[in-house]
Coordinates of C-alpha atoms in Angstrom, one line a residue:
X282 CA 0.1 0.1 -0.1
X283 CA 2.8 2.3 0.9
X284 CA 4.7 1.7 -2.3
X285 CA 1.4 2.3 -4.3
X286 CA 0.9 5.6 -2.6
X287 CA 4.5 6.9 -3.0
X288 CA 4.0 5.8 -6.7
X289 CA 0.8 7.8 -7.0
X290 CA 2.5 10.6 -5.4
X291 CA 5.3 10.9 -7.7
X292 CA 3.0 10.5 -10.7
X293 CA 1.0 13.2 -9.5
X294 CA 3.9 15.6 -9.0
X295 CA 5.3 14.9 -12.4
X296 CA 1.7 15.5 -14.1
X297 CA 1.3 18.8 -12.1
X298 CA 4.8 20.0 -13.3
X299 CA 4.1 19.1 -16.8
X300 CA 1.0 20.9 -16.9
X301 CA 2.6 24.1 -15.3
X302 CA 5.3 23.8 -18.1
X303 CA 2.7 23.8 -20.7
X304 CA 0.6 26.6 -19.1
X305 CA -2.3 23.8 -18.5
X306 CA -2.7 24.0 -14.9
X307 CA -2.4 27.8 -13.7
X308 CA -5.8 28.4 -12.2
X309 CA -6.3 29.7 -8.9
X310 CA -8.5 28.2 -6.2
X311 CA -12.3 28.5 -6.7
X312 CA -14.0 30.7 -4.6
X313 CA -13.1 34.1 -2.5
X314 CA -10.6 34.3 0.3
X315 CA -11.3 38.0 1.4
X316 CA -12.5 38.7 5.0
X317 CA -11.7 35.6 6.5
X318 CA -12.7 36.2 10.3
X319 CA -10.4 34.1 12.5
X320 CA -7.0 32.6 12.0
X321 CA -7.6 30.3 9.3
X322 CA -6.6 26.7 9.0
X323 CA -4.3 27.5 5.9
X324 CA -3.1 30.9 6.4
X325 CA 0.1 31.5 4.5
X326 CA -0.1 28.2 2.3
X327 CA 0.3 28.2 -1.4
X328 CA -1.2 24.7 -2.1
X329 CA -4.7 25.5 -3.0
X330 CA -4.0 27.4 -6.1
X331 CA -2.0 24.4 -7.7
X332 CA -4.6 21.7 -6.7
X333 CA -7.9 23.3 -7.7
X334 CA -9.8 22.7 -10.0
X335 CA -8.5 18.9 -9.8
X336 CA -6.1 18.6 -12.9
X337 CA -7.9 15.2 -14.2
X338 CA -11.2 15.6 -15.7
X339 CA -14.1 13.2 -15.0
X340 CA -13.2 12.0 -11.6
X341 CA -16.0 10.5 -9.9
X342 CA -15.8 9.4 -6.3
X343 CA -18.1 7.2 -4.4
X344 CA -18.7 8.5 -0.7
X345 CA -21.1 6.9 1.8
X346 CA -22.3 8.3 5.1
X347 CA -25.5 8.5 7.2
X348 CA -28.3 10.5 6.4
X349 CA -27.8 13.9 7.8
X350 CA -31.3 14.7 9.9
X351 CA -30.1 18.2 10.3
X352 CA -30.7 19.1 6.5
X353 CA -33.9 17.3 6.6
X354 CA -35.0 20.4 8.8
X355 CA -33.9 22.6 6.0
X356 CA -36.2 21.2 3.2
X357 CA -34.2 18.9 1.8
X358 CA -33.5 14.9 2.1
X359 CA -29.9 14.2 0.8
X360 CA -26.8 16.3 0.5
X361 CA -26.9 15.6 -3.4
X362 CA -29.6 18.3 -3.2
X363 CA -27.7 20.7 -0.9
X364 CA -26.2 23.9 -2.6
X365 CA -22.9 23.8 -0.3
X366 CA -22.4 20.1 -1.4
X367 CA -22.6 20.9 -4.9
X368 CA -20.4 24.0 -4.6
X369 CA -17.8 21.9 -3.1
X370 CA -17.9 19.6 -6.1
X371 CA -17.9 22.6 -8.5
X372 CA -15.0 24.3 -6.7
X373 CA -12.6 21.3 -6.4
X374 CA -13.6 19.9 -10.0
X375 CA -14.1 16.5 -8.4
X376 CA -17.8 14.7 -8.9
X377 CA -19.2 12.8 -5.7
X378 CA -21.5 9.9 -6.1
X379 CA -22.9 9.9 -2.6
X380 CA -24.9 7.2 -0.7
X381 CA -26.7 8.0 2.4
X382 CA -27.6 5.2 5.0
X383 CA -30.3 5.4 7.6
X384 CA -27.9 4.9 10.5
X385 CA -24.8 3.2 11.8
X386 CA -26.1 0.1 11.6
X387 CA -27.2 0.3 7.9
X388 CA -23.8 1.8 7.2
X389 CA -21.8 -1.0 8.8
X390 CA -24.1 -3.5 7.1
X391 CA -23.3 -1.8 3.6
X392 CA -19.6 -1.9 4.5
X393 CA -19.6 -5.4 5.3
X394 CA -21.1 -6.5 1.9
X395 CA -17.5 -6.0 0.5
X396 CA -18.3 -3.3 -2.1
X397 CA -16.5 -0.5 -0.5
X398 CA -16.6 3.0 -1.5
X399 CA -13.7 5.5 -2.0
X400 CA -14.5 7.8 1.0
X401 CA -16.5 6.8 4.4
X402 CA -17.8 9.7 6.4
X403 CA -18.9 8.7 9.8
X404 CA -18.7 9.7 13.5
X405 CA -15.0 8.9 14.4
X406 CA -16.3 6.0 17.0
X407 CA -19.0 4.4 15.0
X408 CA -17.0 1.2 14.4
X409 CA -16.6 -1.4 17.0
X410 CA -12.7 -1.7 17.8
X411 CA -11.9 1.7 16.5
X412 CA -9.8 3.0 13.5
X413 CA -7.2 0.2 14.0
X414 CA -9.8 -2.3 13.3
X415 CA -11.2 -0.2 10.5
X416 CA -7.6 -0.5 8.9
X417 CA -7.7 -4.2 9.4
X418 CA -10.8 -4.6 7.8
X419 CA -9.8 -2.4 4.9
X420 CA -12.1 0.4 5.8
X421 CA -9.2 2.9 6.5
X422 CA -5.8 3.2 5.2
X423 CA -2.7 5.1 6.9
X424 CA -2.0 8.5 5.2
X425 CA 0.4 9.8 7.7
X426 CA 3.4 9.9 5.4
X427 CA 1.3 11.1 2.4
X428 CA -0.7 14.0 3.9
X429 CA 2.1 16.5 3.3
X430 CA 2.0 16.0 -0.5
X431 CA -1.6 14.9 -1.0
X432 CA -3.4 17.2 1.5
X433 CA -1.0 20.0 2.3
X434 CA -3.6 22.3 3.8
X435 CA -4.8 19.4 6.0
X436 CA -1.4 18.8 7.0
X437 CA -0.6 22.3 7.8
X438 CA -3.4 22.7 10.2
X439 CA -2.9 19.4 12.3
X440 CA 0.9 20.2 12.5
X441 CA 0.3 23.8 13.5
X442 CA -0.1 22.7 17.1
X443 CA 0.6 19.4 18.9
X444 CA -2.9 19.4 20.4
X445 CA -4.4 18.5 16.7
X446 CA -1.6 16.3 15.7
X447 CA -1.5 14.1 18.8
X448 CA -5.3 14.0 19.2
X449 CA -5.2 12.1 15.6
X450 CA -2.6 9.4 16.2
X451 CA -3.6 5.8 16.9
X452 CA -1.6 3.6 18.9
X453 CA 0.3 2.4 16.1
X454 CA 1.4 6.0 15.4
X455 CA -0.7 6.3 12.2
X456 CA -3.0 8.9 11.1
X457 CA -6.0 7.4 9.2
X458 CA -8.5 10.1 8.6
X459 CA -9.3 13.6 7.7
X460 CA -11.0 15.0 11.2
X461 CA -13.3 17.8 11.9
X462 CA -11.9 20.3 14.6
X463 CA -12.7 22.9 17.0
X464 CA -10.1 25.8 17.2
X465 CA -8.2 24.7 20.6
X466 CA -9.1 28.0 22.1
X467 CA -12.8 28.0 21.0
X468 CA -15.4 28.7 23.7
X469 CA -18.1 26.7 21.5
X470 CA -16.4 23.7 22.7
X471 CA -18.9 23.6 25.2
X472 CA -22.4 23.3 23.3
X473 CA -24.5 20.8 25.1
X474 CA -26.4 21.0 28.6
X475 CA -29.6 21.5 30.6
X476 CA -32.2 23.7 29.3
X477 CA -35.3 24.8 30.9
X478 CA -38.8 26.7 30.0
X479 CA -38.1 30.1 31.3
X480 CA -41.7 31.0 31.1
X481 CA -42.3 28.0 33.5
X482 CA -39.8 29.3 35.7
X483 CA -41.7 32.8 35.8
X484 CA -44.9 31.2 36.5
X485 CA -43.7 29.6 39.3
X486 CA -41.5 32.5 40.5
X487 CA -38.1 30.8 40.4
X488 CA -34.8 31.9 39.3
X489 CA -32.8 29.4 37.0
X490 CA -31.5 26.8 39.3
X491 CA -27.6 26.5 40.0
X492 CA -27.6 24.1 42.7
X493 CA -29.0 20.3 42.5
X494 CA -31.3 21.2 45.3
X495 CA -32.5 24.1 43.3
X496 CA -33.1 21.9 40.4
X497 CA -35.0 19.4 42.3
X498 CA -37.3 22.0 43.7
X499 CA -37.8 23.2 40.4
X500 CA -38.9 20.0 38.9
X501 CA -41.2 19.5 41.9
X502 CA -42.9 23.0 41.2
X503 CA -43.5 22.2 37.7
X504 CA -45.3 19.1 38.6
X505 CA -47.2 20.3 41.3
X506 CA -48.1 23.8 40.4
X507 CA -48.2 23.4 36.6
X508 CA -49.3 20.0 36.4
X509 CA -46.4 19.4 33.9
X510 CA -46.4 15.7 33.0
X511 CA -42.7 15.0 32.5
X512 CA -40.7 17.6 34.3
X513 CA -37.4 16.3 33.1
X514 CA -36.7 15.1 29.7
X515 CA -33.7 13.3 28.2
X516 CA -34.0 11.3 25.1
X517 CA -32.2 8.0 24.9
X518 CA -28.9 9.1 23.4
X519 CA -28.5 12.1 25.5
X520 CA -29.3 10.6 28.7
X521 CA -25.9 9.0 29.3
X522 CA -24.3 12.4 28.5
X523 CA -26.0 14.1 31.5
X524 CA -23.5 11.8 33.5
X525 CA -20.6 11.5 31.1
X526 CA -20.6 15.4 30.5
X527 CA -20.2 16.3 34.1
X528 CA -23.3 18.6 34.3
X529 CA -25.0 16.7 36.6
X530 CA -22.3 14.7 38.2
X531 CA -20.4 17.8 39.4
X532 CA -23.1 18.3 42.2
X533 CA -21.8 15.1 43.8
X534 CA -18.0 16.1 43.6
X535 CA -17.7 13.9 40.3
X536 CA -16.1 15.6 37.1
X537 CA -18.0 12.9 34.9
X538 CA -19.0 9.1 34.5
X539 CA -16.2 8.2 32.2
X540 CA -12.5 9.4 32.5
X541 CA -10.8 12.3 34.2
X542 CA -7.3 12.8 35.9
X543 CA -6.2 14.5 39.2
X544 CA -2.6 15.3 39.6
X545 CA -1.6 12.9 37.0
X546 CA -3.8 9.7 38.3
X547 CA -6.4 8.7 35.8
X548 CA -9.7 7.9 37.4
X549 CA -12.7 6.1 35.7
X550 CA -15.8 7.9 37.0
X551 CA -18.2 4.9 37.0
X552 CA -15.8 3.3 39.5
X553 CA -16.1 6.3 42.0
X554 CA -18.4 6.3 45.1
X555 CA -19.9 9.5 43.9
X556 CA -21.3 7.8 40.8
X557 CA -23.7 5.9 42.9
X558 CA -25.0 9.2 44.5
X559 CA -25.5 10.4 41.2
X560 CA -27.6 7.3 40.0
X561 CA -29.4 7.7 43.5
X562 CA -30.5 11.0 42.5
X563 CA -31.7 9.9 39.3
X564 CA -33.6 6.8 40.6
X565 CA -35.3 9.4 43.0
X566 CA -36.4 11.7 40.2
X567 CA -37.6 8.5 38.5
X568 CA -39.6 7.5 41.2
X569 CA -41.1 10.7 41.9
X570 CA -42.3 10.7 38.4
X571 CA -40.0 13.8 37.7
X572 CA -38.2 12.0 34.9
X573 CA -39.2 10.6 31.7
X574 CA -40.3 6.8 32.5
X575 CA -39.2 5.9 28.8
X576 CA -36.0 7.7 28.9
X577 CA -34.0 4.6 27.5
X578 CA -36.0 4.6 24.5
X579 CA -37.3 8.1 23.7
X580 CA -36.1 9.7 20.6
X581 CA -35.1 13.3 20.0
X582 CA -38.1 14.5 18.1
X583 CA -40.4 13.0 20.7
X584 CA -38.6 14.7 23.5
X585 CA -38.5 18.2 21.6
X586 CA -42.3 17.9 20.9
X587 CA -42.8 17.1 24.6
X588 CA -41.0 20.4 25.6
X589 CA -42.7 22.5 22.8
X590 CA -46.3 21.2 23.7
X591 CA -45.7 22.1 27.6
X592 CA -45.5 18.3 28.6
X593 CA -41.7 18.8 29.8
X594 CA -40.3 21.9 31.7
X595 CA -36.4 20.7 31.3
X596 CA -34.4 18.8 28.6
X597 CA -30.8 17.9 28.4
X598 CA -29.7 18.8 24.7
X599 CA -27.6 20.5 22.2
X600 CA -27.7 24.5 22.8
X601 CA -28.7 24.8 19.0
X602 CA -31.9 23.1 20.0
X603 CA -33.1 26.3 21.8
X604 CA -33.5 28.2 18.5
X605 CA -34.8 25.1 16.9
X606 CA -37.5 24.8 19.4
X607 CA -38.2 28.6 19.8
X608 CA -38.5 29.0 16.1
X609 CA -40.8 26.3 15.8
X610 CA -43.3 27.4 18.5
X611 CA -43.0 31.3 17.8
X612 CA -46.0 32.3 19.8
X613 CA -44.0 35.0 21.9
X614 CA -44.6 33.1 25.0
X615 CA -42.3 30.1 24.8
X616 CA -38.8 30.6 26.0
X617 CA -35.9 28.4 26.9
X618 CA -32.7 29.2 29.0
X619 CA -29.6 27.2 29.5
X620 CA -28.4 26.3 32.8
X621 CA -24.8 25.9 34.1
X622 CA -23.5 22.7 35.7
X623 CA -25.0 22.0 38.9
X624 CA -23.1 22.3 42.4
X625 CA -24.0 21.2 45.7
X626 CA -23.7 24.5 47.5
X627 CA -24.9 28.0 46.4
X628 CA -22.1 30.1 45.0
X629 CA -19.6 27.4 44.2
X630 CA -17.8 26.9 40.8
X631 CA -18.8 23.7 39.1
X632 CA -15.7 21.2 39.2
X633 CA -16.5 20.2 35.7
X634 CA -18.9 20.7 32.6
X635 CA -19.3 19.6 29.3
X636 CA -16.4 20.5 27.1
X637 CA -15.5 18.9 24.0
X638 CA -12.1 17.8 22.8
X639 CA -10.7 19.8 19.8
X640 CA -12.0 16.9 17.6
X641 CA -15.5 17.1 16.5
X642 CA -17.4 13.9 15.9
X643 CA -17.2 13.6 12.1
X644 CA -14.2 12.2 10.3
X645 CA -13.4 10.9 6.8
X646 CA -11.7 7.9 5.9
X647 CA -10.1 6.7 2.7
X648 CA -10.8 2.7 2.1
X649 CA -8.5 0.3 0.7
X650 CA -10.8 0.1 -2.6
X651 CA -10.3 3.7 -3.1
X652 CA -9.6 4.1 -6.8
X653 CA -8.0 7.5 -6.7
X654 CA -6.0 8.2 -3.5
X655 CA -4.9 11.8 -4.8
X656 CA -8.2 12.9 -5.9
X657 CA -9.9 11.8 -2.7
X658 CA -7.4 13.5 -0.6
X659 CA -7.6 16.7 -2.7
X660 CA -11.3 16.9 -2.2
X661 CA -11.2 16.4 1.6
X662 CA -8.3 18.8 1.7
X663 CA -10.1 21.5 0.1
X664 CA -12.1 22.3 3.2
X665 CA -8.8 23.1 5.0
X666 CA -8.0 25.9 2.6
X667 CA -9.2 29.4 3.0
X668 CA -12.0 29.4 0.3
X669 CA -13.0 25.9 1.5
X670 CA -12.9 26.8 5.2
X671 CA -15.4 29.8 4.1
X672 CA -17.7 27.3 2.4
X673 CA -17.5 25.1 5.1
X674 CA -18.8 27.4 7.8
X675 CA -20.5 30.0 6.0
X676 CA -21.6 28.7 2.6
X677 CA -22.2 30.4 -0.6
X678 CA -21.5 34.3 -0.9
X679 CA -24.5 36.1 -2.0
X680 CA -26.8 33.3 -0.9
X681 CA -26.1 32.4 2.6
X682 CA -23.6 35.2 3.6
X683 CA -22.3 38.6 2.5
X684 CA -19.5 40.5 3.7
X685 CA -20.4 43.2 6.2
X686 CA -17.2 45.3 7.5
X687 CA -14.9 42.7 5.9
X688 CA -16.3 39.9 7.7
X689 CA -18.9 37.1 6.6
X690 CA -22.5 37.6 7.8
X691 CA -25.3 35.3 7.6
X692 CA -28.0 36.6 5.3
X693 CA -31.7 36.7 6.2
X694 CA -32.1 33.5 4.1
X695 CA -30.4 31.9 7.0
X696 CA -31.3 33.9 9.9
X697 CA -35.1 34.6 9.1
X698 CA -36.0 32.2 6.8
X699 CA -39.1 32.7 4.6
X700 CA -40.0 29.0 5.1
X701 CA -39.5 29.0 8.8
X702 CA -36.3 27.0 8.8
X703 CA -34.2 27.7 11.6
X704 CA -30.3 28.8 11.3
X705 CA -28.5 25.4 12.5
X706 CA -29.9 23.0 9.6
X707 CA -29.6 25.8 7.0
X708 CA -25.9 26.3 7.7
X709 CA -25.6 22.5 7.0
X710 CA -27.6 22.9 3.8
X711 CA -25.4 26.0 2.4
X712 CA -22.4 25.0 4.4
X713 CA -20.3 21.6 4.9
X714 CA -20.5 21.7 8.6
X715 CA -21.2 18.0 9.1
X716 CA -18.1 17.1 7.2
X717 CA -14.4 17.1 8.2
X718 CA -13.2 20.7 8.5
X719 CA -12.5 23.4 11.0
X720 CA -15.2 25.3 12.7
X721 CA -14.8 29.2 12.4
X722 CA -15.4 31.3 15.6
X723 CA -17.1 34.1 13.4
X724 CA -19.7 31.4 12.3
X725 CA -20.2 29.9 16.0
X726 CA -20.7 33.4 17.2
X727 CA -23.8 33.8 15.0
X728 CA -25.1 30.5 16.1
X729 CA -27.6 30.5 19.0
X730 CA -25.4 28.0 20.9
X731 CA -23.8 29.6 24.0
X732 CA -21.0 28.3 25.7
X733 CA -21.3 26.8 29.0
X734 CA -20.0 28.8 32.1
X735 CA -16.1 28.2 32.8
X736 CA -15.2 25.3 34.7
X737 CA -12.5 24.4 37.1
X738 CA -9.4 23.6 35.0
X739 CA -7.8 21.6 37.8
X740 CA -9.9 18.7 37.0
X741 CA -9.4 18.2 33.2
X742 CA -11.5 15.5 31.6
X743 CA -9.9 12.9 29.7
X744 CA -12.5 12.0 27.1
X745 CA -12.8 8.1 26.8
X746 CA -15.4 5.9 25.3
X747 CA -17.6 4.2 28.0
X748 CA -18.5 0.6 27.8
X749 CA -22.0 -0.5 26.8
X750 CA -21.9 -2.1 30.2
X751 CA -21.8 1.0 32.1
X752 CA -24.6 2.4 29.8
X753 CA -27.0 -0.6 30.4
X754 CA -26.2 -0.5 34.2
X755 CA -27.2 3.4 34.1
X756 CA -30.5 2.4 32.7
X757 CA -31.3 -0.1 35.1
X758 CA -30.0 1.5 38.2
X759 CA -32.1 4.8 37.7
X760 CA -35.3 2.7 37.4
X761 CA -34.6 0.2 40.4
X762 CA -32.0 1.4 42.9
X763 CA -33.3 -0.2 46.4
X764 CA -31.4 -1.4 49.2
X765 CA -30.8 -4.8 47.5
X766 CA -29.7 -3.5 44.1
X767 CA -27.8 -0.8 45.9
X768 CA -25.6 -3.6 47.4
X769 CA -25.2 -5.0 43.9
X770 CA -24.1 -1.7 42.6
X771 CA -21.1 -1.6 45.3
X772 CA -20.2 -5.2 44.3
X773 CA -20.0 -4.1 40.6

């Protein structure tokens, strides 16, 4: 594989030199680069003008990913219809034959058939066994030694700071994917937490709670005074995150339910005594009817509908859902507000809260059956160039954004959409946000996702995947945590 890649790189360089000598490849990068807001991922590089549009005509690559639920909320059903995805192909000169599967199960079933695409786009943890197992199964190839030549802008970004480069290296020292990133100092790495109906708080004359006792009193007030059916809602995929993010466990002195370090010593949260306290608290909410009885199976649309219909007062979700739900109701009364990570005592600073690593969830891999490795790398590399980063974050100039004072600003098509679509799905329709790129602070500042309050940096979370066994026990113990089961949990 490495010999094949080296030969392809050599042929690519010779082709580009020949084209340059004959005047056949002197085009510049598609799109505009003026007014880039924050420090871009490729500031000062010169690779983009030589690479785009791609020097080979008629290149078609096969790409497989899951259906993006967000774009379906913007009036389309596939990325094949998305203006931003079309612009990506036009600006690179590379055509993409995209297949979108229903979910990770369907994606893995398709990949197991043996008919592999050129490119896989998915969450970086979608495959059991991780990226090394993907490589073993032919779903990913190592590109560490090739990025500098085949994807120079991506390489420039990940080598600009060890935090990016080290986050990508696998146990064998290789890098297998193009990864999406937050800038390391971005406040928008905190984007998920507890949110509450502010109009309900006003009705029961309560301030937004900051302690766990205030939160409990709020839920009881919603149930007793407003007859709210399910005061706290957390759909199935987000329920474990109340514990793994640390927003709830912080009140019990536990940074999170997965992994963290103190003075260089690693701790597994679900093994700590405080974890039992957090589960006992959730069990109390469950028994009092303050929490969704079907939390293990409730999906996100059902949970959001419950909030919008007044059946729920608080929900744990992504901050962007504040605008999504508020725009959907739009009655002048409905109002949501975010809550900080809870503390035990009033006035304390939470020891931890939800903060993402610099990597966002989306990654892109080339499979062993990739028919044109240089072209596939060039296509994915484009989102790390200045014009590609602009497309990734803001979309298309004159349609989804325009320049104001030299900086890109979303148009009213995005912020006051005539069809009622909210900003978050529209960014994915006109931009490329659910692929692998670098999120711009100027884009994030225009989204309705407010960062969570600062956390105590002495307890820095080490993000580790928690096992299915822990997840299953969370569900059982939140339902049934009587004395006998409490002893069993201690033994566990």
